[in-house]
Amino acid sequence: MSPVGAVAKLALTLALGTLGGAIANAAGLPVAWLLGATIAIAAASLSGVPVTIPTRLRDATFFVLGIQAGSGVTPEVLNQLALWPLSFLIQMIGVVCVAATTNLFLQRAFGWDRETALFASLPGALSFVLAAASETKADMTRIIVVQSTRLLLLIGALTPLLGWLEGGDAVNTGLRGGIVGSPLQYALLMGSALLLAWIGIRSRVPGGLILGALLASAFMHGTEIAPVAIPAWVATPALVVLGCTIGGRLRREDRDAMFQLLPASLGAFAIGIVLSGLAGVAALLLLGITFGKIALAYAPGALEALTVLAFQFNLDPAYVAAHHVVRFMCLAMIVPILARQLPRQRTERNIVEREAAPEADAHDTSGPDAPK
């Protein structure tokens, strides 16, 4: 595609996403710019409209949103750190139950082969799951459609639910995440976030880019060295770009398969929500952590989107991000073991033997650039 064509395609994507966000905002929906952009771009992409978000723009967006999420970390968060290991354990028990039950459901109810059912049942870590699945005889279309539909349904269901439970006043009220500081404070915040984001990418930590920015921002705000807020004129476009990124995961060629696989997708989504919810109830009763935090931390979705939602609802983004990283790392250790037990599609050395995790995962744990 020519540079002019690429720019036109990007402009169309951003225009549609902004329109969707504006409509959702006018309708009074929670986290409207994210939710509206996601729905608009998903509909446009499935209709055949050419949409795209360049990798560099996506990464810049994750960087901004990471800084914003880190600004929501408060000293009160540190008081609950001792509860996190037990919360991780409860979460992972739920993840195992979700994967096992969904796997059995897809095989018994729809007659899927064990390879396809296995990779479609793993909650999250889509880039890594697809990389491993591509080396087996699994049906990649089924896996992509079921996993992508799960994420879209998750964002569409969790956002209004949390908006209702937390109350509209908890969302987007005033200048959140700090103050309007001096140029020096903004320079310190940006510099430290750039450094840790670069380290996160180089280390190939899942979601390393957004996590690095989040950690730097959390330190700067927690120590009050640079407790400055991301202005709305920067944060709102970032939400639109994130919505476009999520919505653009499905393509026109997936449309027929999406409708054909809708019963399987809905069933897998329902199993994930119910079993993750039961694990969340256990954590709620045992640990006394608020429902909203647990819902976002235990949800089988993307780190970036759910961390952003945690900030938007003022629900401890560090807690939410930590749980998604733990889930991803556990899946990253399990998937190669499972993949080695399945028939190989190609004879060359499996990708999961070459790398502990794909390099793209440091940028995005479930983005459109995942191997297909």
mmCIF file of C-alpha atoms in Angstrom, residues 76-287:
data_model
loop_
_atom_site.group_PDB
_atom_site.id
_atom_site.type_symbol
_atom_site.label_atom_id
_atom_site.label_comp_id
_atom_site.label_asym_id
_atom_site.label_seq_id
_atom_site.Cartn_x
_atom_site.Cartn_y
_atom_site.Cartn_z
ATOM 1 C CA GLU A 76 -3.215 2.369 50.231
ATOM 2 C CA VAL A 77 -2.319 -0.138 47.511
ATOM 3 C CA LEU A 78 0.877 -1.090 49.351
ATOM 4 C CA ASN A 79 -1.131 -2.169 52.375
ATOM 5 C CA GLN A 80 -2.705 -4.987 50.375
ATOM 6 C CA LEU A 81 0.459 -6.405 48.812
ATOM 7 C CA ALA A 82 0.547 -9.236 51.361
ATOM 8 C CA LEU A 83 -2.774 -10.523 50.002
ATOM 9 C CA TRP A 84 -1.599 -10.750 46.403
ATOM 10 C CA PRO A 85 0.118 -14.193 46.483
ATOM 11 C CA LEU A 86 -3.030 -15.905 47.767
ATOM 12 C CA SER A 87 -5.080 -13.976 45.231
ATOM 13 C CA PHE A 88 -2.722 -15.215 42.473
ATOM 14 C CA LEU A 89 -3.257 -18.804 43.641
ATOM 15 C CA ILE A 90 -7.044 -18.506 43.626
ATOM 16 C CA GLN A 91 -6.918 -16.889 40.213
ATOM 17 C CA MET A 92 -4.804 -19.676 38.709
ATOM 18 C CA ILE A 93 -7.093 -22.366 40.108
ATOM 19 C CA GLY A 94 -9.872 -20.580 38.269
ATOM 20 C CA VAL A 95 -7.795 -20.423 35.066
ATOM 21 C CA VAL A 96 -7.168 -24.178 35.167
ATOM 22 C CA CYS A 97 -10.874 -24.850 35.699
ATOM 23 C CA VAL A 98 -11.838 -22.536 32.822
ATOM 24 C CA ALA A 99 -9.372 -24.148 30.402
ATOM 25 C CA ALA A 100 -10.284 -27.729 31.332
ATOM 26 C CA THR A 101 -14.044 -27.175 31.232
ATOM 27 C CA THR A 102 -13.986 -25.177 27.991
ATOM 28 C CA ASN A 103 -11.768 -27.801 26.358
ATOM 29 C CA LEU A 104 -14.199 -30.564 27.323
ATOM 30 C CA PHE A 105 -17.182 -28.457 26.194
ATOM 31 C CA LEU A 106 -15.779 -27.762 22.729
ATOM 32 C CA GLN A 107 -14.855 -31.403 22.158
ATOM 33 C CA ARG A 108 -18.066 -32.957 23.465
ATOM 34 C CA ALA A 109 -20.649 -30.378 22.352
ATOM 35 C CA PHE A 110 -19.199 -29.459 18.949
ATOM 36 C CA GLY A 111 -16.896 -32.353 18.099
ATOM 37 C CA TRP A 112 -13.756 -30.242 17.861
ATOM 38 C CA ASP A 113 -10.426 -32.007 17.653
ATOM 39 C CA ARG A 114 -8.326 -31.898 20.798
ATOM 40 C CA GLU A 115 -5.702 -29.505 19.395
ATOM 41 C CA THR A 116 -8.199 -26.834 18.374
ATOM 42 C CA ALA A 117 -10.260 -27.224 21.547
ATOM 43 C CA LEU A 118 -7.168 -26.951 23.723
ATOM 44 C CA PHE A 119 -5.822 -23.712 22.251
ATOM 45 C CA ALA A 120 -9.278 -22.136 21.981
ATOM 46 C CA SER A 121 -9.907 -22.868 25.656
ATOM 47 C CA LEU A 122 -6.823 -21.136 27.069
ATOM 48 C CA PRO A 123 -7.962 -17.798 28.556
ATOM 49 C CA GLY A 124 -5.813 -14.960 27.253
ATOM 50 C CA ALA A 125 -2.172 -14.771 26.099
ATOM 51 C CA LEU A 126 -3.434 -14.940 22.519
ATOM 52 C CA SER A 127 -0.132 -14.122 20.796
ATOM 53 C CA PHE A 128 1.657 -16.958 22.552
ATOM 54 C CA VAL A 129 -1.259 -19.381 22.117
ATOM 55 C CA LEU A 130 -1.433 -18.724 18.365
ATOM 56 C CA ALA A 131 2.308 -19.088 17.984
ATOM 57 C CA ALA A 132 2.163 -22.533 19.564
ATOM 58 C CA ALA A 133 -1.064 -23.561 17.802
ATOM 59 C CA SER A 134 0.376 -22.673 14.390
ATOM 60 C CA GLU A 135 2.886 -25.490 14.782
ATOM 61 C CA THR A 136 0.159 -28.112 15.295
ATOM 62 C CA LYS A 137 -2.814 -29.340 13.294
ATOM 63 C CA ALA A 138 -5.190 -27.025 15.131
ATOM 64 C CA ASP A 139 -7.790 -25.014 13.171
ATOM 65 C CA MET A 140 -6.421 -21.473 13.431
ATOM 66 C CA THR A 141 -9.635 -19.800 12.244
ATOM 67 C CA ARG A 142 -11.675 -21.362 15.030
ATOM 68 C CA ILE A 143 -9.103 -20.398 17.643
ATOM 69 C CA ILE A 144 -8.838 -16.784 16.458
ATOM 70 C CA VAL A 145 -12.601 -16.298 16.210
ATOM 71 C CA VAL A 146 -13.428 -17.847 19.590
ATOM 72 C CA GLN A 147 -10.634 -15.998 21.395
ATOM 73 C CA SER A 148 -11.381 -12.653 19.720
ATOM 74 C CA THR A 149 -15.120 -12.933 20.302
ATOM 75 C CA ARG A 150 -14.421 -13.681 23.953
ATOM 76 C CA LEU A 151 -12.428 -10.475 24.322
ATOM 77 C CA LEU A 152 -15.025 -8.312 22.558
ATOM 78 C CA LEU A 153 -17.812 -9.776 24.692
ATOM 79 C CA LEU A 154 -15.697 -9.298 27.801
ATOM 80 C CA ILE A 155 -15.104 -5.596 27.140
ATOM 81 C CA GLY A 156 -18.736 -5.117 26.137
ATOM 82 C CA ALA A 157 -20.067 -6.838 29.266
ATOM 83 C CA LEU A 158 -17.620 -5.689 31.939
ATOM 84 C CA THR A 159 -17.605 -1.997 31.082
ATOM 85 C CA PRO A 160 -21.327 -1.265 31.604
ATOM 86 C CA LEU A 161 -21.487 -3.714 34.531
ATOM 87 C CA LEU A 162 -18.728 -1.935 36.398
ATOM 88 C CA GLY A 163 -20.199 1.414 35.418
ATOM 89 C CA TRP A 164 -23.468 0.378 37.035
ATOM 90 C CA LEU A 165 -21.885 -1.143 40.149
ATOM 91 C CA GLU A 166 -19.312 1.595 40.738
ATOM 92 C CA GLY A 167 -21.624 4.434 39.833
ATOM 93 C CA GLY A 168 -21.167 7.026 37.099
ATOM 94 C CA ASP A 169 -19.523 9.469 39.492
ATOM 95 C CA ALA A 170 -16.517 7.153 39.788
ATOM 96 C CA VAL A 171 -15.696 7.500 36.120
ATOM 97 C CA ASN A 172 -13.935 10.399 34.433
ATOM 98 C CA THR A 173 -14.644 12.984 37.114
ATOM 99 C CA GLY A 174 -12.312 15.968 37.162
ATOM 100 C CA LEU A 175 -8.552 15.835 36.716
ATOM 101 C CA ARG A 176 -7.683 12.314 37.879
ATOM 102 C CA GLY A 177 -4.246 10.851 38.466
ATOM 103 C CA GLY A 178 -2.493 13.920 39.809
ATOM 104 C CA ILE A 179 -2.129 17.636 39.239
ATOM 105 C CA VAL A 180 -1.094 19.935 36.437
ATOM 106 C CA GLY A 181 2.617 20.062 37.243
ATOM 107 C CA SER A 182 5.691 21.878 36.027
ATOM 108 C CA PRO A 183 7.522 21.081 32.757
ATOM 109 C CA LEU A 184 10.323 19.530 34.835
ATOM 110 C CA GLN A 185 7.911 17.143 36.533
ATOM 111 C CA TYR A 186 6.459 16.067 33.200
ATOM 112 C CA ALA A 187 9.983 15.579 31.832
ATOM 113 C CA LEU A 188 10.939 13.389 34.821
ATOM 114 C CA LEU A 189 7.782 11.340 34.456
ATOM 115 C CA MET A 190 8.213 10.836 30.717
ATOM 116 C CA GLY A 191 11.919 10.090 30.977
ATOM 117 C CA SER A 192 11.551 7.449 33.678
ATOM 118 C CA ALA A 193 8.567 5.890 31.880
ATOM 119 C CA LEU A 194 10.516 5.700 28.604
ATOM 120 C CA LEU A 195 13.427 4.011 30.355
ATOM 121 C CA LEU A 196 11.345 1.351 32.104
ATOM 122 C CA ALA A 197 9.173 0.778 29.035
ATOM 123 C CA TRP A 198 12.352 0.164 26.993
ATOM 124 C CA ILE A 199 13.601 -2.258 29.655
ATOM 125 C CA GLY A 200 10.228 -4.002 29.621
ATOM 126 C CA ILE A 201 10.367 -4.472 25.860
ATOM 127 C CA ARG A 202 13.962 -5.688 25.889
ATOM 128 C CA SER A 203 13.248 -8.165 28.663
ATOM 129 C CA ARG A 204 10.252 -9.538 26.730
ATOM 130 C CA VAL A 205 8.072 -9.426 29.796
ATOM 131 C CA PRO A 206 4.418 -9.878 28.738
ATOM 132 C CA GLY A 207 2.990 -6.414 28.193
ATOM 133 C CA GLY A 208 6.413 -5.035 29.096
ATOM 134 C CA LEU A 209 5.841 -1.699 27.374
ATOM 135 C CA ILE A 210 2.720 -0.725 29.288
ATOM 136 C CA LEU A 211 3.986 -2.327 32.503
ATOM 137 C CA GLY A 212 7.257 -0.398 32.378
ATOM 138 C CA ALA A 213 5.418 2.890 31.943
ATOM 139 C CA LEU A 214 3.001 1.910 34.713
ATOM 140 C CA LEU A 215 5.780 1.103 37.202
ATOM 141 C CA ALA A 216 7.648 4.337 36.481
ATOM 142 C CA SER A 217 4.480 6.367 36.840
ATOM 143 C CA ALA A 218 3.523 4.561 40.051
ATOM 144 C CA PHE A 219 6.937 5.392 41.555
ATOM 145 C CA MET A 220 6.797 9.024 40.496
ATOM 146 C CA HIS A 221 3.308 9.451 41.897
ATOM 147 C CA GLY A 222 3.868 7.385 45.035
ATOM 148 C CA THR A 223 6.973 9.362 45.985
ATOM 149 C CA GLU A 224 5.362 12.632 44.843
ATOM 150 C CA ILE A 225 8.411 13.439 42.719
ATOM 151 C CA ALA A 226 6.132 14.004 39.731
ATOM 152 C CA PRO A 227 2.478 13.417 40.730
ATOM 153 C CA VAL A 228 1.174 14.922 37.501
ATOM 154 C CA ALA A 229 -1.918 13.945 35.528
ATOM 155 C CA ILE A 230 -2.222 12.987 31.881
ATOM 156 C CA PRO A 231 -4.411 15.719 30.331
ATOM 157 C CA ALA A 232 -7.742 14.695 28.855
ATOM 158 C CA TRP A 233 -6.731 15.873 25.385
ATOM 159 C CA VAL A 234 -4.046 13.150 25.421
ATOM 160 C CA ALA A 235 -5.878 10.433 27.389
ATOM 161 C CA THR A 236 -9.104 10.503 25.366
ATOM 162 C CA PRO A 237 -7.461 9.914 21.950
ATOM 163 C CA ALA A 238 -5.449 7.112 23.568
ATOM 164 C CA LEU A 239 -8.680 5.417 24.616
ATOM 165 C CA VAL A 240 -9.996 5.735 21.059
ATOM 166 C CA VAL A 241 -6.843 4.155 19.607
ATOM 167 C CA LEU A 242 -7.041 1.292 22.118
ATOM 168 C CA GLY A 243 -10.677 0.719 21.146
ATOM 169 C CA CYS A 244 -9.710 0.701 17.467
ATOM 170 C CA THR A 245 -6.956 -1.822 18.209
ATOM 171 C CA ILE A 246 -9.342 -4.182 19.998
ATOM 172 C CA GLY A 247 -12.157 -3.811 17.488
ATOM 173 C CA GLY A 248 -9.868 -4.295 14.498
ATOM 174 C CA ARG A 249 -8.822 -7.770 15.536
ATOM 175 C CA LEU A 250 -11.636 -9.341 13.510
ATOM 176 C CA ARG A 251 -11.594 -9.088 9.720
ATOM 177 C CA ARG A 252 -14.210 -9.445 6.997
ATOM 178 C CA GLU A 253 -12.952 -12.925 6.184
ATOM 179 C CA ASP A 254 -13.759 -13.908 9.781
ATOM 180 C CA ARG A 255 -17.400 -12.791 9.461
ATOM 181 C CA ASP A 256 -18.899 -16.039 8.175
ATOM 182 C CA ALA A 257 -16.847 -18.082 10.605
ATOM 183 C CA MET A 258 -17.849 -15.747 13.426
ATOM 184 C CA PHE A 259 -21.552 -16.429 12.880
ATOM 185 C CA GLN A 260 -20.989 -20.143 12.379
ATOM 186 C CA LEU A 261 -18.920 -20.355 15.531
ATOM 187 C CA LEU A 262 -21.171 -18.084 17.593
ATOM 188 C CA PRO A 263 -22.687 -20.932 19.690
ATOM 189 C CA ALA A 264 -19.216 -22.248 20.517
ATOM 190 C CA SER A 265 -17.927 -18.732 21.242
ATOM 191 C CA LEU A 266 -20.857 -17.882 23.510
ATOM 192 C CA GLY A 267 -20.528 -21.183 25.331
ATOM 193 C CA ALA A 268 -16.789 -20.701 25.863
ATOM 194 C CA PHE A 269 -17.399 -17.130 27.037
ATOM 195 C CA ALA A 270 -20.108 -18.224 29.471
ATOM 196 C CA ILE A 271 -17.905 -20.937 30.941
ATOM 197 C CA GLY A 272 -15.059 -18.460 31.374
ATOM 198 C CA ILE A 273 -17.251 -15.859 33.055
ATOM 199 C CA VAL A 274 -18.968 -18.324 35.405
ATOM 200 C CA LEU A 275 -15.849 -20.148 36.561
ATOM 201 C CA SER A 276 -13.741 -16.993 36.800
ATOM 202 C CA GLY A 277 -16.640 -15.487 38.732
ATOM 203 C CA LEU A 278 -16.651 -18.381 41.185
ATOM 204 C CA ALA A 279 -12.918 -17.927 41.740
ATOM 205 C CA GLY A 280 -13.586 -14.239 42.237
ATOM 206 C CA VAL A 281 -16.266 -14.971 44.826
ATOM 207 C CA ALA A 282 -13.780 -17.151 46.712
ATOM 208 C CA ALA A 283 -11.243 -14.317 46.681
ATOM 209 C CA LEU A 284 -13.925 -11.864 47.745
ATOM 210 C CA LEU A 285 -14.886 -13.992 50.740
ATOM 211 C CA LEU A 286 -11.371 -15.004 51.770
ATOM 212 C CA LEU A 287 -9.457 -11.793 51.119
#
